Each structure stands twice: as C-alpha cells, then as structure tokens.
Amino acid sequence: MAELRVEQVSKAFDGVPVLEKISLQLHEKELVALLGVSGAGKTTLFNVISGLLLPEEGRVYLDGEDITGKPGNVSYMLQKDLLLPYRTIEDNVALPLMIRGEKKKEARQKVQPYFPEFGLEGTQKQYPAQLSGGMRQRAALLRTYMFSQKIALLDEPFSALDTLTKSAMHRWYLKVMEQIHLSTIFITHDIDEAILLADRIYLLTGKPGRITEEIVITEPKPRRADFNLTEEFLAYKRQIIEKIGEVREKSL
C-alpha cells in the first residue's frame, strides 16, 4: 500500500511566500490532479513532495514515514521527456537503476519485463529521435516508474502532445496505472483533462498558493467515451471555473 500525505506545507523564496499551509492526500492506485493558474506554486509543491526542497513549515509522509527533504522516495517527471538522445531507449529507461549503482547489464535485464507493459516492445535498441512523441512519453514514464515504483509526480505530462495522441495516452496511462498499482499526482492547466483523468482534483490558486477546493469526480474510470459531452461533465467544469473565478475576484 502506498499513501502520501502532505501536511500544512508552507514555502517561501527570499522571504516571499509561494505556498501557504498546503495539505493533501494520495491513496493507493489513485490519480489526483493539481489544477490551477500559472504562478500558484504547483511545481514548487512537487519539489517539496519529491524532497528536492525543504519547506519552511509542514511535513511530507509516505506510508507513515517522514520523507520531508529526502529525495528518492517518489518518482518525478517533468513536462519534457528529457530522454538522453545519445542513449538507447533501453539505457534511458535503465538510467535510474544505474544511478543507484547497478551495473549496466543487470539494469538492462531488470527493465526488460516492463517494455511490453508500457507498449514499448521492440524499441529497446532504438534512440529517442526514432520514436514518435507518444512513444517518447511512454519511455519517459517507464523511466520515471523505475526510479520509484509507488508514487509518480507528473508535471503536465501530456501537454506537448496533439489532441488525438493525448486522448490515446490518457486511456493508456489509466490502464498501466491499474496494471502496476501506481498512484499518481499530476499537474495540469487543462480543466477537461483533470475531469477526464482524476479521482479527485485539488484547486491550487492564489499567491501564495493555497488549496481552495477539493473536488471528487464520481464517474468511474476509465470515463466513458462521450463523458465530456454529458451534463455531469459540464457541471464539474462549471464548478471549477466558478471556484477559480471566486478566488481571482477576492485577490483583486
């Protein structure tokens, strides 16, 4: 079981508050979206959760253990895939294992069983430039998974993809999450994407950033093909837009 808890986290840079008393939870096999405007501190929060930054206040717990300021406990994938162009896909994926001190041969052997699960069978000896955008993103997600196999933090993972590829990646990622028992928090600016993918949505708004709303999406996953055309979907979207609008009005 993997459960992540962020409790009352605050962060400032040079005395300027960026995050204020952020609390959230991620349960096993759950997908949670962090939705908000630019500048609300979403990436800063990810850096705190991943242990790359220490908060001024608050703690981060994984399965009850305090992991505040301790990198290496959760996976973290940035918006760009950042695959190394001079390494094969196999060696890109195995990189987290090699960084931890495993020999290249052993690391390559360990990652092989995951290539079929991630839809990457046959790409092992290819280079990033030989793959489509969607396939590169799959490789990057597999590399992220090899870093830590419980919790994944994804910073706008699908934003660079075209609409059709993004839709296919959404369906694929939900399937993979179910197969490998992965829990995910992902950052997005896309309201539709958050509603279509997430079990719960946290609205992170304001400066400093605060959690102003938690929205539970009750529609089962994967969402039915026409869900984005339903009144239920539009009701969630209206609720989110109204809440974001209320926060903006109060800040003026």
CSV table of C-alpha atoms in Angstrom, one decimal:
chain,number,residue,atom,x,y,z
A,1,MET,CA,0.0,0.0,0.0
A,2,ALA,CA,1.3,3.5,-0.9
A,3,GLU,CA,-0.2,6.5,0.7
A,4,LEU,CA,1.2,10.0,0.5
A,5,ARG,CA,0.3,12.8,2.9
A,6,VAL,CA,1.3,16.4,2.7
A,7,GLU,CA,0.6,18.3,6.0
A,8,GLN,CA,0.5,22.1,6.3
A,9,VAL,CA,3.4,22.8,3.9
A,10,SER,CA,4.5,26.4,3.5
A,11,LYS,CA,7.4,27.5,1.3
A,12,ALA,CA,9.0,30.9,0.6
A,13,PHE,CA,11.8,32.2,-1.5
A,14,ASP,CA,13.8,35.1,-0.3
A,15,GLY,CA,11.1,35.9,2.2
A,16,VAL,CA,8.3,35.9,-0.4
A,17,PRO,CA,5.7,33.2,0.4
A,18,VAL,CA,5.0,30.8,-2.5
A,19,LEU,CA,2.9,28.1,-0.8
A,20,GLU,CA,0.8,28.5,2.3
A,21,LYS,CA,-0.3,25.6,4.6
A,22,ILE,CA,-0.9,23.0,1.8
A,23,SER,CA,-2.4,19.7,2.9
A,24,LEU,CA,-3.4,16.9,0.6
A,25,GLN,CA,-3.5,13.1,0.4
A,26,LEU,CA,-2.9,10.5,-2.3
A,27,HIS,CA,-4.3,7.0,-1.8
A,28,GLU,CA,-3.2,3.7,-3.4
A,29,LYS,CA,-3.9,3.4,-7.1
A,30,GLU,CA,-5.5,6.9,-7.1
A,31,LEU,CA,-4.9,9.6,-9.6
A,32,VAL,CA,-5.1,13.2,-8.2
A,33,ALA,CA,-4.9,16.4,-10.2
A,34,LEU,CA,-3.4,19.7,-9.1
A,35,LEU,CA,-5.2,22.2,-11.2
A,36,GLY,CA,-4.5,26.0,-11.1
A,37,VAL,CA,-3.2,29.0,-12.9
A,38,SER,CA,0.4,29.7,-13.6
A,39,GLY,CA,2.3,31.1,-10.6
A,40,ALA,CA,0.3,29.3,-7.9
A,41,GLY,CA,3.3,27.2,-6.8
A,42,LYS,CA,2.3,23.8,-8.3
A,43,THR,CA,5.9,22.9,-9.4
A,44,THR,CA,7.3,24.2,-6.1
A,45,LEU,CA,4.9,21.9,-4.3
A,46,PHE,CA,6.2,19.0,-6.4
A,47,ASN,CA,9.8,19.9,-5.5
A,48,VAL,CA,8.9,19.8,-1.8
A,49,ILE,CA,7.0,16.5,-2.1
A,50,SER,CA,9.9,14.9,-4.0
A,51,GLY,CA,12.4,16.0,-1.4
A,52,LEU,CA,14.2,18.5,-3.6
A,53,LEU,CA,13.2,21.5,-1.5
A,54,LEU,CA,12.7,21.8,2.3
A,55,PRO,CA,9.5,23.6,3.4
A,56,GLU,CA,9.6,26.4,6.0
A,57,GLU,CA,6.7,24.6,7.7
A,58,GLY,CA,4.9,21.3,7.3
A,59,ARG,CA,5.9,17.7,6.6
A,60,VAL,CA,5.5,15.0,3.9
A,61,TYR,CA,4.8,11.4,4.8
A,62,LEU,CA,4.9,8.2,2.7
A,63,ASP,CA,3.2,5.2,4.3
A,64,GLY,CA,3.5,7.0,7.7
A,65,GLU,CA,7.3,7.6,7.3
A,66,ASP,CA,8.5,11.2,7.3
A,67,ILE,CA,10.2,11.8,3.9
A,68,THR,CA,10.5,15.6,4.1
A,69,GLY,CA,13.7,16.7,2.4
A,70,LYS,CA,14.6,13.1,1.4
A,71,PRO,CA,14.8,12.6,-2.4
A,72,GLY,CA,14.4,9.2,-3.9
A,73,ASN,CA,11.1,8.1,-2.4
A,74,VAL,CA,8.8,9.2,-5.1
A,75,SER,CA,9.2,9.5,-8.9
A,76,TYR,CA,9.1,12.9,-10.6
A,77,MET,CA,8.7,13.5,-14.3
A,78,LEU,CA,8.9,17.0,-15.8
A,79,GLN,CA,6.8,18.3,-18.7
A,80,LYS,CA,9.5,17.5,-21.3
A,81,ASP,CA,10.5,13.9,-21.6
A,82,LEU,CA,14.3,14.7,-21.2
A,83,LEU,CA,15.4,11.4,-22.8
A,84,LEU,CA,19.1,11.4,-23.5
A,85,PRO,CA,19.5,11.5,-27.3
A,86,TYR,CA,22.8,9.5,-27.3
A,87,ARG,CA,21.4,6.6,-25.3
A,88,THR,CA,19.1,3.9,-26.5
A,89,ILE,CA,15.6,3.7,-25.1
A,90,GLU,CA,16.7,0.6,-23.1
A,91,ASP,CA,19.6,2.6,-21.4
A,92,ASN,CA,17.4,5.7,-20.9
A,93,VAL,CA,14.9,3.5,-19.0
A,94,ALA,CA,17.6,1.8,-17.0
A,95,LEU,CA,19.3,5.0,-16.0
A,96,PRO,CA,17.7,5.3,-12.5
A,97,LEU,CA,19.0,1.8,-11.7
A,98,MET,CA,22.5,2.7,-12.9
A,99,ILE,CA,22.5,5.9,-10.9
A,100,ARG,CA,21.8,3.8,-7.8
A,101,GLY,CA,24.9,1.8,-8.6
A,102,GLU,CA,23.7,-1.2,-10.5
A,103,LYS,CA,25.8,-2.5,-13.4
A,104,LYS,CA,24.6,-1.7,-16.9
A,105,LYS,CA,24.0,-5.3,-17.8
A,106,GLU,CA,21.9,-6.0,-14.7
A,107,ALA,CA,20.0,-2.8,-15.0
A,108,ARG,CA,19.1,-3.6,-18.6
A,109,GLN,CA,17.9,-7.1,-17.6
A,110,LYS,CA,15.7,-5.6,-14.8
A,111,VAL,CA,13.8,-3.2,-17.1
A,112,GLN,CA,13.1,-5.7,-19.9
A,113,PRO,CA,9.8,-7.1,-18.4
A,114,TYR,CA,8.3,-3.7,-18.3
A,115,PHE,CA,8.7,-2.9,-22.0
A,116,PRO,CA,5.6,-4.9,-23.1
A,117,GLU,CA,3.5,-3.5,-20.3
A,118,PHE,CA,4.3,0.1,-21.3
A,119,GLY,CA,3.7,-0.7,-25.0
A,120,LEU,CA,7.4,-0.3,-25.9
A,121,GLU,CA,8.3,-3.8,-27.0
A,122,GLY,CA,10.8,-3.6,-29.9
A,123,THR,CA,12.1,-0.1,-29.1
A,124,GLN,CA,14.9,-1.2,-26.7
A,125,LYS,CA,17.7,-0.6,-29.2
A,126,GLN,CA,16.2,2.5,-30.8
A,127,TYR,CA,17.1,6.1,-30.0
A,128,PRO,CA,14.7,8.8,-28.9
A,129,ALA,CA,14.8,10.6,-32.2
A,130,GLN,CA,13.4,7.4,-33.9
A,131,LEU,CA,10.2,7.4,-31.7
A,132,SER,CA,7.0,9.4,-32.0
A,133,GLY,CA,6.1,11.9,-29.4
A,134,GLY,CA,3.7,9.5,-27.7
A,135,MET,CA,6.2,6.7,-27.6
A,136,ARG,CA,8.9,9.0,-26.2
A,137,GLN,CA,6.4,9.9,-23.5
A,138,ARG,CA,5.8,6.3,-22.7
A,139,ALA,CA,9.6,5.7,-22.4
A,140,ALA,CA,9.9,8.7,-20.1
A,141,LEU,CA,7.1,7.4,-17.9
A,142,LEU,CA,8.7,4.0,-17.7
A,143,ARG,CA,12.0,5.6,-16.7
A,144,THR,CA,10.1,7.6,-14.1
A,145,TYR,CA,8.5,4.4,-12.8
A,146,MET,CA,11.9,2.7,-12.5
A,147,PHE,CA,13.0,5.5,-10.2
A,148,SER,CA,10.3,4.6,-7.6
A,149,GLN,CA,7.5,2.2,-8.1
A,150,LYS,CA,4.9,3.5,-5.7
A,151,ILE,CA,4.2,7.2,-6.3
A,152,ALA,CA,4.6,9.2,-9.5
A,153,LEU,CA,4.5,13.0,-9.7
A,154,LEU,CA,3.9,14.2,-13.3
A,155,ASP,CA,4.2,17.8,-14.2
A,156,GLU,CA,2.0,18.4,-17.3
A,157,PRO,CA,3.0,15.1,-18.8
A,158,PHE,CA,0.7,15.2,-21.8
A,159,SER,CA,0.7,18.9,-22.7
A,160,ALA,CA,3.1,18.7,-25.6
A,161,LEU,CA,1.0,16.1,-27.4
A,162,ASP,CA,-1.6,16.7,-30.1
A,163,THR,CA,-5.2,16.2,-29.2
A,164,LEU,CA,-5.6,12.6,-30.6
A,165,THR,CA,-2.3,11.4,-29.2
A,166,LYS,CA,-3.2,12.9,-25.8
A,167,SER,CA,-6.5,11.1,-25.7
A,168,ALA,CA,-4.8,7.8,-26.5
A,169,MET,CA,-2.2,8.5,-23.9
A,170,HIS,CA,-4.9,9.2,-21.3
A,171,ARG,CA,-6.5,5.8,-21.9
A,172,TRP,CA,-3.1,4.0,-21.9
A,173,TYR,CA,-1.9,5.6,-18.7
A,174,LEU,CA,-5.0,4.7,-16.8
A,175,LYS,CA,-4.6,1.1,-17.9
A,176,VAL,CA,-1.0,1.0,-17.0
A,177,MET,CA,-1.7,2.5,-13.5
A,178,GLU,CA,-4.2,-0.3,-12.9
A,179,GLN,CA,-1.8,-3.0,-14.0
A,180,ILE,CA,1.2,-1.9,-12.0
A,181,HIS,CA,-0.6,-0.5,-8.9
A,182,LEU,CA,0.8,3.0,-9.4
A,183,SER,CA,-0.5,6.1,-7.6
A,184,THR,CA,-0.2,9.5,-9.3
A,185,ILE,CA,-0.4,13.2,-8.7
A,186,PHE,CA,-0.3,15.2,-11.9
A,187,ILE,CA,-0.1,19.0,-12.6
A,188,THR,CA,-2.3,20.3,-15.3
A,189,HIS,CA,-3.8,23.7,-16.5
A,190,ASP,CA,-6.3,21.8,-18.6
A,191,ILE,CA,-9.7,21.6,-16.8
A,192,ASP,CA,-11.1,19.0,-19.2
A,193,GLU,CA,-8.0,16.8,-18.7
A,194,ALA,CA,-8.3,16.9,-15.0
A,195,ILE,CA,-12.0,15.9,-15.1
A,196,LEU,CA,-11.4,13.1,-17.5
A,197,LEU,CA,-8.5,11.5,-15.6
A,198,ALA,CA,-8.6,12.3,-11.9
A,199,ASP,CA,-10.4,10.7,-9.0
A,200,ARG,CA,-10.0,14.0,-7.1
A,201,ILE,CA,-9.0,17.5,-8.1
A,202,TYR,CA,-7.3,20.0,-5.8
A,203,LEU,CA,-7.6,23.6,-6.9
A,204,LEU,CA,-4.3,25.3,-6.1
A,205,THR,CA,-4.8,29.1,-6.5
A,206,GLY,CA,-3.6,32.5,-5.3
A,207,LYS,CA,-0.3,34.0,-4.4
A,208,PRO,CA,0.9,32.4,-2.2
A,209,GLY,CA,-0.7,29.2,-3.5
A,210,ARG,CA,-3.4,27.6,-1.3
A,211,ILE,CA,-5.6,24.6,-1.7
A,212,THR,CA,-9.0,26.3,-2.1
A,213,GLU,CA,-11.2,23.4,-3.1
A,214,GLU,CA,-11.2,19.6,-3.3
A,215,ILE,CA,-13.5,18.1,-6.0
A,216,VAL,CA,-14.3,14.4,-6.1
A,217,ILE,CA,-15.1,13.0,-9.6
A,218,THR,CA,-17.6,10.2,-9.0
A,219,GLU,CA,-17.7,8.9,-12.6
A,220,PRO,CA,-15.9,5.5,-12.8
A,221,LYS,CA,-12.6,5.3,-14.6
A,222,PRO,CA,-11.9,4.9,-17.4
A,223,ARG,CA,-14.5,7.5,-18.2
A,224,ARG,CA,-17.0,6.6,-21.0
A,225,ALA,CA,-16.1,7.8,-24.5
A,226,ASP,CA,-18.8,10.5,-24.5
A,227,PHE,CA,-18.4,11.7,-20.9
A,228,ASN,CA,-17.1,15.1,-22.0
A,229,LEU,CA,-20.4,15.7,-23.7
A,230,THR,CA,-22.6,14.9,-20.7
A,231,GLU,CA,-24.3,17.3,-18.3
A,232,GLU,CA,-22.3,15.7,-15.5
A,233,PHE,CA,-19.0,16.7,-17.1
A,234,LEU,CA,-20.2,20.2,-17.8
A,235,ALA,CA,-21.4,20.5,-14.1
A,236,TYR,CA,-17.9,19.7,-12.9
A,237,LYS,CA,-16.4,22.2,-15.4
A,238,ARG,CA,-18.7,24.9,-14.3
A,239,GLN,CA,-18.0,24.3,-10.6
A,240,ILE,CA,-14.2,24.5,-11.3
A,241,ILE,CA,-14.5,27.7,-13.4
A,242,GLU,CA,-16.7,29.3,-10.7
A,243,LYS,CA,-14.3,28.4,-7.9
A,244,ILE,CA,-11.3,29.7,-9.8
A,245,GLY,CA,-13.2,32.9,-10.6
A,246,GLU,CA,-14.2,33.5,-7.0
A,247,VAL,CA,-10.5,33.2,-5.9
A,248,ARG,CA,-9.4,35.7,-8.6
A,249,GLU,CA,-12.1,38.2,-7.6
A,250,LYS,CA,-11.1,38.0,-3.9
A,251,SER,CA,-7.4,38.7,-4.9
A,252,LEU,CA,-8.2,41.8,-6.9
